[in-house]
Short mmCIF file of C-alpha atoms in Angstrom, two decimals:
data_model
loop_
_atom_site.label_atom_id
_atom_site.label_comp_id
_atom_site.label_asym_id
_atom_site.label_seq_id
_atom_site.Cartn_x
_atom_site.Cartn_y
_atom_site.Cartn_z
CA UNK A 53 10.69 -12.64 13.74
CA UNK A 54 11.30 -11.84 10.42
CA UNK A 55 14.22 -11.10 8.21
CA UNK A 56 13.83 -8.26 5.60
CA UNK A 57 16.61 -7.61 2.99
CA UNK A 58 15.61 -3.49 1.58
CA UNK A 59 17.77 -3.91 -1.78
CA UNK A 60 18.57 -0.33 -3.14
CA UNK A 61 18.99 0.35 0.75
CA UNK A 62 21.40 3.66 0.13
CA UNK A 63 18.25 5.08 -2.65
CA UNK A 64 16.26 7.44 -2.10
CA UNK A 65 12.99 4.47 -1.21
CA UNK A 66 15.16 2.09 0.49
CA UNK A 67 16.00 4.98 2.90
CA UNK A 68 12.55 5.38 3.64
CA UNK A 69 11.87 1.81 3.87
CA UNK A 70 14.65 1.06 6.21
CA UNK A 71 13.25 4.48 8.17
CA UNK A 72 10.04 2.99 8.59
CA UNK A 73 11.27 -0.12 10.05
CA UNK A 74 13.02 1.65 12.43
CA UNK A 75 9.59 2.96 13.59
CA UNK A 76 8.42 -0.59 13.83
CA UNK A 77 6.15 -1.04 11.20
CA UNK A 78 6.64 -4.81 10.44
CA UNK A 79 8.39 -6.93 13.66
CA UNK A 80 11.85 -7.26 12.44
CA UNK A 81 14.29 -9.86 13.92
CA UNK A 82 17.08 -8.50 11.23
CA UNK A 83 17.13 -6.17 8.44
CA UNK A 84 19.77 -6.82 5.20
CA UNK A 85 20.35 -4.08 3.40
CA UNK A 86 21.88 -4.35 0.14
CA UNK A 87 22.85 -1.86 -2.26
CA UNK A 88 25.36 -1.69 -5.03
CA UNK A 89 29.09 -2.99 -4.60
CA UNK A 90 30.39 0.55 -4.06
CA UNK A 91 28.13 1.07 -1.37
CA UNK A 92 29.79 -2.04 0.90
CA UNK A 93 31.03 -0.98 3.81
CA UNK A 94 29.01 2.19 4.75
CA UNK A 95 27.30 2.27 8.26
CA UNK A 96 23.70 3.44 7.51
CA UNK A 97 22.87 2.58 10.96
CA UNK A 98 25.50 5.49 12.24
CA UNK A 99 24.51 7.77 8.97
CA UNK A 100 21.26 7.57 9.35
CA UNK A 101 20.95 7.17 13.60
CA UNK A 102 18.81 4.10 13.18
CA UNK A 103 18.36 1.58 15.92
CA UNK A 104 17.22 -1.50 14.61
CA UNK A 105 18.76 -4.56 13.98
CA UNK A 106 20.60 -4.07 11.26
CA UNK A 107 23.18 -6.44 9.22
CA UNK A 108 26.03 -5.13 7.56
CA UNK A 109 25.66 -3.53 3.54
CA UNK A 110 26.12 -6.13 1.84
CA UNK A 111 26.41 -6.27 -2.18
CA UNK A 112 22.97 -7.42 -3.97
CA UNK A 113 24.47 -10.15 -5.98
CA UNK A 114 25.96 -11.52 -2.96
CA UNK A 115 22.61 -11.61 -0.93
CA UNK A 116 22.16 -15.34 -0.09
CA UNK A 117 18.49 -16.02 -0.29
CA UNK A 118 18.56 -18.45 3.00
CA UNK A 119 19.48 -15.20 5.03
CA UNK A 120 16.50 -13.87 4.48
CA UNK A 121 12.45 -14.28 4.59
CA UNK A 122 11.55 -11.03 2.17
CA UNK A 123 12.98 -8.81 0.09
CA UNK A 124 11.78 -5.68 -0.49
CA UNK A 125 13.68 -4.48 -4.18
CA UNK A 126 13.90 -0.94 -4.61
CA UNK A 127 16.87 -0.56 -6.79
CA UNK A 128 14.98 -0.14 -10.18
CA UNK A 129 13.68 -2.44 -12.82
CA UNK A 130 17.23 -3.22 -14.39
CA UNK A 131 17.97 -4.60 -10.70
CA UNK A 132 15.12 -6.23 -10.17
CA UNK A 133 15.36 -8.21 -13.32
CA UNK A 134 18.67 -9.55 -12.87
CA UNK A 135 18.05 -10.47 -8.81
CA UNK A 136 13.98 -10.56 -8.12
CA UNK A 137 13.81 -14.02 -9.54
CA UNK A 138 16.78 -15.46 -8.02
CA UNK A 139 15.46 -14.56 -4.63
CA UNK A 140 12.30 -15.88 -5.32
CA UNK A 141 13.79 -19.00 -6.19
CA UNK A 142 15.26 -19.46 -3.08
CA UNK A 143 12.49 -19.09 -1.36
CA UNK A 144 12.15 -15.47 -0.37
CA UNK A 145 9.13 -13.66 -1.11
CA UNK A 146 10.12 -11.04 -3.53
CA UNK A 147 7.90 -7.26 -2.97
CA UNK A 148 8.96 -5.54 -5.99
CA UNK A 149 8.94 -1.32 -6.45
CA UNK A 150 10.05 -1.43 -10.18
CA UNK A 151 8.25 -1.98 -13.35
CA UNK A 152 9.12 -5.11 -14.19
CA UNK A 153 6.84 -7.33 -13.18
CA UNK A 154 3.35 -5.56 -12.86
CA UNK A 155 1.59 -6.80 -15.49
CA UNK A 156 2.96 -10.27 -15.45
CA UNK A 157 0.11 -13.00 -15.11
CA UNK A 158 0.43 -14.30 -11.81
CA UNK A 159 2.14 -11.57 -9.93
CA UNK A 160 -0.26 -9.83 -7.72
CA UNK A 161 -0.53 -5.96 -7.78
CA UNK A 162 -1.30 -4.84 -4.83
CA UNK A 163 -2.00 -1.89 -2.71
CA UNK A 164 -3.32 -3.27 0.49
CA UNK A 165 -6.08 -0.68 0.75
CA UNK A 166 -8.25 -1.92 -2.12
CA UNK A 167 -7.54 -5.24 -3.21
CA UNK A 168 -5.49 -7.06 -0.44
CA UNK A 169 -7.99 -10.37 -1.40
CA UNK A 170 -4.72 -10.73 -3.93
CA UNK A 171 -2.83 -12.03 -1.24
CA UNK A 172 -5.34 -14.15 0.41
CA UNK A 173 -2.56 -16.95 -1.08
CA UNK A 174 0.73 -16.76 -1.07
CA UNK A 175 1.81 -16.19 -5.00
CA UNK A 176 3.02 -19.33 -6.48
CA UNK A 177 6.47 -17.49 -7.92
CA UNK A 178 7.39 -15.86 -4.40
CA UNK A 179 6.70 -12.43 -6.20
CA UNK A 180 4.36 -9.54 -5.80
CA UNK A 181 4.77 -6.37 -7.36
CA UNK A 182 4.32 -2.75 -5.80
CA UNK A 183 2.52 -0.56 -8.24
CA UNK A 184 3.83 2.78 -9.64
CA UNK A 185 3.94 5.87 -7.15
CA UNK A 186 0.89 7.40 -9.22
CA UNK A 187 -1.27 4.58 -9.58
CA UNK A 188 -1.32 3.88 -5.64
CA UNK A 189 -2.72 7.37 -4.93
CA UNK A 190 -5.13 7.25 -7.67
CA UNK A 191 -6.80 4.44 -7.31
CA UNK A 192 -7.16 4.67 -3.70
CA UNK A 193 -9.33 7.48 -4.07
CA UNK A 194 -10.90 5.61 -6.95
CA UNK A 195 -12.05 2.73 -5.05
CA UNK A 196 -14.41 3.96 -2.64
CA UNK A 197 -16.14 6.12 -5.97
CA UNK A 198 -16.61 3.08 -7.69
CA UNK A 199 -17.78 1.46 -4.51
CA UNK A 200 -20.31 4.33 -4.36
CA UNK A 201 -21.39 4.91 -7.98
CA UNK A 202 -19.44 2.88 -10.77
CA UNK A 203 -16.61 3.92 -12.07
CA UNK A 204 -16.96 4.58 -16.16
CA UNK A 205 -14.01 6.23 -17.37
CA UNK A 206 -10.62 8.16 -15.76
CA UNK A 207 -9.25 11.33 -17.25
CA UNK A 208 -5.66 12.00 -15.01
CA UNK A 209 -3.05 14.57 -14.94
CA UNK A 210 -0.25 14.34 -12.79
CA UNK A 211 2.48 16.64 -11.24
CA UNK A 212 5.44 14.62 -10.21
CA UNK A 213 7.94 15.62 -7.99
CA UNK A 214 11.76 15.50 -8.18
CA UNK A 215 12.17 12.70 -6.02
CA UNK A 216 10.44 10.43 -7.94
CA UNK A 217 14.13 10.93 -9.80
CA UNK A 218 15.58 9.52 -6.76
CA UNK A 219 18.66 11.21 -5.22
CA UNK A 220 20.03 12.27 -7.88
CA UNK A 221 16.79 13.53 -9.06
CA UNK A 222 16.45 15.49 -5.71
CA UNK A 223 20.00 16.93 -5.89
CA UNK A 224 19.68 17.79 -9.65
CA UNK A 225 17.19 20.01 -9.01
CA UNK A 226 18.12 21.86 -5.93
CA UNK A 227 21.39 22.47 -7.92
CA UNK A 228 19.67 23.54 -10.91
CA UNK A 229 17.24 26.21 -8.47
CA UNK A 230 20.35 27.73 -7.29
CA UNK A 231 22.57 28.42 -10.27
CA UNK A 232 19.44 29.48 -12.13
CA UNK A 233 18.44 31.96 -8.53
CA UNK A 234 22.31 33.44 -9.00
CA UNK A 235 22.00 34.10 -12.55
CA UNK A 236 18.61 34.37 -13.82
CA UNK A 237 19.34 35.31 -17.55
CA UNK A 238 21.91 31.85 -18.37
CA UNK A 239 20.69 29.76 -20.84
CA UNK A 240 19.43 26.66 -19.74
CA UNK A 241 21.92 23.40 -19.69
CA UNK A 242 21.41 20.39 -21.65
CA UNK A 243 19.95 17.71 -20.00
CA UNK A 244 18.90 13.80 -20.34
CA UNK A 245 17.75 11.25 -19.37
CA UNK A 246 14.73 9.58 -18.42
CA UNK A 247 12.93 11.39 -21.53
CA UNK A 248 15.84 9.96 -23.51
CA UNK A 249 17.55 13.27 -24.27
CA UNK A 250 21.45 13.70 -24.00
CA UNK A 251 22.95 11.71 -20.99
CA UNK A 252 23.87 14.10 -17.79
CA UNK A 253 20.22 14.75 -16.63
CA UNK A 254 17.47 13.55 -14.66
CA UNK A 255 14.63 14.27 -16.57
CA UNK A 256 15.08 14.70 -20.32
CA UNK A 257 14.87 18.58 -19.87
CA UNK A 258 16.22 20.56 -17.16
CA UNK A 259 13.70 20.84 -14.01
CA UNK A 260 14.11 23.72 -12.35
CA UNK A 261 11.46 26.76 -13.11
CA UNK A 262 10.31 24.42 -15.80
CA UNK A 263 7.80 21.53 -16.92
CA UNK A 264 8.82 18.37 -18.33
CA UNK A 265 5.22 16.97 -20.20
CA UNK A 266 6.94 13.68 -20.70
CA UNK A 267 7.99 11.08 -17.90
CA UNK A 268 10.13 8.17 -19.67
CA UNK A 269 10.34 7.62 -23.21
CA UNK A 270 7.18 7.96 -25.64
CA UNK A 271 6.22 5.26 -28.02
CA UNK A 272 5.11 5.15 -31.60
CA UNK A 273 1.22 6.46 -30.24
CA UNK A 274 3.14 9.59 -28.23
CA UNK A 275 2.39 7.79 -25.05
CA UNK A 276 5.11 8.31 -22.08
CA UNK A 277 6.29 4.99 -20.18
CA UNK A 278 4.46 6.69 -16.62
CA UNK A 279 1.41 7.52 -18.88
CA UNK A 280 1.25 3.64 -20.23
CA UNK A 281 1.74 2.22 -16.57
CA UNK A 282 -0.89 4.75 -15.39
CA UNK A 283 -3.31 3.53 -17.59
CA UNK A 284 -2.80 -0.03 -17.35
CA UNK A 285 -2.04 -0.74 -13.74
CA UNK A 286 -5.41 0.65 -12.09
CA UNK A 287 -7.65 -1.98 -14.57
CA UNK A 288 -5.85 -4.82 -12.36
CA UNK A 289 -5.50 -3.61 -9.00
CA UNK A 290 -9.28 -2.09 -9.34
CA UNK A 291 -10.52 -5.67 -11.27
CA UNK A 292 -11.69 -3.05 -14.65
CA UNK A 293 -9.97 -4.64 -17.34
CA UNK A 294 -12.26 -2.63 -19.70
CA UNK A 295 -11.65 0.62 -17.81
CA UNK A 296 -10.95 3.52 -20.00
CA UNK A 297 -7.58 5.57 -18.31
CA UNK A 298 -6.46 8.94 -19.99
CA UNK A 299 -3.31 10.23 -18.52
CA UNK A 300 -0.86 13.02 -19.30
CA UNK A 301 2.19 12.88 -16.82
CA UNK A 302 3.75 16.17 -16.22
CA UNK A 303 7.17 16.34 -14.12
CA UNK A 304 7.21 19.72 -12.09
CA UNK A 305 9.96 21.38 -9.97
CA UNK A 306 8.75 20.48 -6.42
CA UNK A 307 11.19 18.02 -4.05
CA UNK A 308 8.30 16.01 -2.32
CA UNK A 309 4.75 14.65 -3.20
CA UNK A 310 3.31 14.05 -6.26
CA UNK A 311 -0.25 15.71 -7.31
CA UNK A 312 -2.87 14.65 -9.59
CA UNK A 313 -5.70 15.94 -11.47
CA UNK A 314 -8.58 13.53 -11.81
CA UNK A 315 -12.10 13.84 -13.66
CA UNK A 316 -14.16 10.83 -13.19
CA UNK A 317 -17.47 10.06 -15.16
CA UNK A 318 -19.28 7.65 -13.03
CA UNK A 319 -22.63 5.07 -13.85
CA UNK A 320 -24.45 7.07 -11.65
CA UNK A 321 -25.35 10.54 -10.76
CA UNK A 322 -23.71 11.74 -6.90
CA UNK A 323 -23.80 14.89 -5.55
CA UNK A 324 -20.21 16.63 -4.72
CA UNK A 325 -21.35 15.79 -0.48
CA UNK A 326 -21.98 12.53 -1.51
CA UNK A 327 -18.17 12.10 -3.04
CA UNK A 328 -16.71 13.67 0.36
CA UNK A 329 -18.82 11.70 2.84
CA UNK A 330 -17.23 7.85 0.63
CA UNK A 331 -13.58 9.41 0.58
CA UNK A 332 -13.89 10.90 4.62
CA UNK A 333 -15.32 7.16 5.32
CA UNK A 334 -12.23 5.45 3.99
CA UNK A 335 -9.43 4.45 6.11
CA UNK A 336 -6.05 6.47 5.37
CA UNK A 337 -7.80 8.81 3.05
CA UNK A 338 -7.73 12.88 3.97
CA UNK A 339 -10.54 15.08 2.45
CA UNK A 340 -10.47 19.16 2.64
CA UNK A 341 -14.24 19.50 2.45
CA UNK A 342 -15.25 22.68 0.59
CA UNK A 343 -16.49 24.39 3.19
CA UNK A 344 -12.15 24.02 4.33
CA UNK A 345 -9.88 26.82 3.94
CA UNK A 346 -7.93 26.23 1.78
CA UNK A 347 -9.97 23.26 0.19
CA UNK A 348 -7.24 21.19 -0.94
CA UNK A 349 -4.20 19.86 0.20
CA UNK A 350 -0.04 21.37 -1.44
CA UNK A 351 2.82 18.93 -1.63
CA UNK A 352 4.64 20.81 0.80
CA UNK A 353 2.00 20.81 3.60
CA UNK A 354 1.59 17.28 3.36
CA UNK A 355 5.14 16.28 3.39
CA UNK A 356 5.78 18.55 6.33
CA UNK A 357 4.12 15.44 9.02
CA UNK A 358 4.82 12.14 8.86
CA UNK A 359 1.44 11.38 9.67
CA UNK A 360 0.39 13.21 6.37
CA UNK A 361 3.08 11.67 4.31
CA UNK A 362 1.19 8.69 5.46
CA UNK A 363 -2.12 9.45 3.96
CA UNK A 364 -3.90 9.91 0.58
CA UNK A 365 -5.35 13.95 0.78
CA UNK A 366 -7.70 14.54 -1.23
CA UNK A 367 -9.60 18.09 -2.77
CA UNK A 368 -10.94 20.29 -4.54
CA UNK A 369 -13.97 17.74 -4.75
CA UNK A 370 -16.41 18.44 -7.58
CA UNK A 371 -19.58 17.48 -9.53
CA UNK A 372 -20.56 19.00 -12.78
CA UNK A 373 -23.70 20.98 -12.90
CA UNK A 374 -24.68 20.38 -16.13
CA UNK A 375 -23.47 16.23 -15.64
CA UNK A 376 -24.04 14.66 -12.00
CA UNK A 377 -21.99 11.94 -12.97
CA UNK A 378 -19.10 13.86 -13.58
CA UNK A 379 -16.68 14.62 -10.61
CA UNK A 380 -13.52 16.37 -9.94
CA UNK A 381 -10.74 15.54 -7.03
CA UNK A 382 -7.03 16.82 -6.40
CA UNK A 383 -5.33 14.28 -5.16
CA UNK A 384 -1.73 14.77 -3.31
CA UNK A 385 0.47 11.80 -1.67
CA UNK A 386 4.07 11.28 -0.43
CA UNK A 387 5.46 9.18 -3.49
CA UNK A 388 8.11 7.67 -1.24
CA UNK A 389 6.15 6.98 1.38
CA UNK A 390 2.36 6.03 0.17
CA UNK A 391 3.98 5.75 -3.67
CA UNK A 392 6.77 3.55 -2.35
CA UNK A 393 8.09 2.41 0.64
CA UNK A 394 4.80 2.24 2.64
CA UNK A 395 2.83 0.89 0.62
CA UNK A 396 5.84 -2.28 0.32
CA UNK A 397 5.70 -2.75 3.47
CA UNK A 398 2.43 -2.66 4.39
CA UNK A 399 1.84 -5.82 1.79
CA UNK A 400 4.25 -7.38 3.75
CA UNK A 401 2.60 -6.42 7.37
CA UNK A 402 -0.71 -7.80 4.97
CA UNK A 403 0.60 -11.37 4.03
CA UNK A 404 1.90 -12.02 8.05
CA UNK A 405 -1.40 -10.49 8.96
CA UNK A 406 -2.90 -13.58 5.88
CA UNK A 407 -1.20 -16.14 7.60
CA UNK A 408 1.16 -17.40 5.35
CA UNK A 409 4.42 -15.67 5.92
CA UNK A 410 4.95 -16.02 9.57
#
């Protein structure tokens, strides 16, 4: 049986993650969690009324690699650059949520869904990397379009939630809603952070009743840090290094599930019942069909079920009439499940299911 340390176990993901254990989705003989040295000594078992077999908190930088068999790092890239490679090292195979390793030569990319021939080896480093909470949904209603007709180029705009900020993120703006709700007319408060405004806030501008067009700081071409990673990361996972990605990354005041806007142009002409019939025939996909009321899914009604936080929905499907290969989907996903913590673990229930971690 294996034994899975969840590093950034008291976060917002490695809640989920150790939540999803719980349920039994990888065979756990023991579970580590590790979090920061504050967080030593809490009982997430009691906190959280989980029943699996679960060590004592233990700090990351004392997490002894021949404890373990895989660690699943969801603590953030700073983390993850300071410990991901030590663990790896030792021998652990390292599934990584942050940024900092995705485009590294070598380190597979993976969402199991559409390229799990990544892991048909185990990676010579001990380190595969869990793509951003954006790119997973995307490009798993990508794939089956390209299967179908070819992808040529990807215009996206997404809608991210609040807890893609994390806990903090989540409790910013439910604090926020409320002192805004009690007095409508106050100015709003300063804010920072990850837009690189004054430190205090969540988001570089405050969230609540508001839009935030910028997710992470822009570089000298205007481009956000989520709008680089969304255009870089589905050219490996798909195998389309050449593949033109336009994105504009919007943060919006909703707790759960981010949302995306995506206009394809394809190599060849479909019809719109030809896009819903290759999304409804792929596995963990949802499609609202337009003859559906309502005809797309809402982050709210998906993150009401775990059985829809567990699936890519999909609507609003649409083909040009003046340009057949030209279509239009509204995509919506649970960014801590499908974006996050599922999607980790289901490359790890992929590389038992290879073989080669047993």
């Amino acid at each position: 049986m294996l034994r899975i340390a969840v590093v950034g176990a008291t976060g917002a993901v490695g809640r989920e993650c150790l939540t999803l254990l719980d349920d039994g989705i990888v065979p756990v003989g023991q579970v580590v969690p590790a979090a920061s040295a504050r967080s030593v000594g809490r009982d997430l078992a009691a906190e959280w009324g989980l029943s699996l077999p679960l060590a004592p908190l233990t700090a990351v930088e004392d997490l002894d690699p021949d404890a373990v068999d895989v660690a699943v790092l969801c603590a953030g890239a700073e983390v993850s650059r300071r410990e991901a490679e030590r663990l790896a090292a030792g021998g652990v195979l390292v599934v990584d949520n942050s940024s900092a390793f995705r485009m590294r030569p070598g380190v597979p990319l993976v969402v199991p869904q559409v390229n799990p021939g990544a892991l048909a080896d185990r990676p010579a480093g001990n380190l595969v990397s869990n793509p951003n909470c954006s790119t997973i949904q995307l490009v798993r209603a990508l794939h089956p379009l390209h299967e179908l007709a070819g992808l040529e180029s990807v215009v996206v705009a997404t809608y991210q939630a609040a807890s893609g900020g994390g806990v903090r993120g989540l409790a910013e703006l439910a604090d926020g809603s409320a002192r805004v709700l009690a007095d409508p007319g106050a100015p709003p408060e300063e804010a920072g952070g990850e837009a690189g405004g004054e430190a205090g806030g969540r988001f570089g501008q405050p969230l609540p009743f508001n839009l935030v067009p910028e997710i992470g700081l822009q570089d000298e071409t205007g481009l956000s840090h989520e709008e680089r990673k969304l255009a870089r990361e589905p050219r490996k996972i798909l195998g389309l290094p050449e593949l033109p990605v336009s994105a504009t990354a919007v943060r919006v005041p909703v707790f759960h599930c981010h949302s995306e806007a995506v206009h394809i142009r394809l190599r060849r002409p479909v019809t719109a019942e030809a896009v819903e019939d290759a999304l409804a025939a792929t596995p963990g996909l949802r499609v609202y069909r337009r003859t559906q009321s309502p005809s797309y899914p809402m982050p709210r009604s998906v993150f009401a079920r775990d059985e829809d936080r567990a699936l890519v929905h999909v609507g609003r499907i649409r083909v040009e009439p003046e340009d057949p290969r030209a279509a239009a989907l509204w995509v919506v996903a649970d960014n801590l499940w499908v974006g996050a913590a599922l999607n980790a673990l289901q490359i790890v229930e992929l590389a038992v299911k290879q073989g080669w971690l047993s």
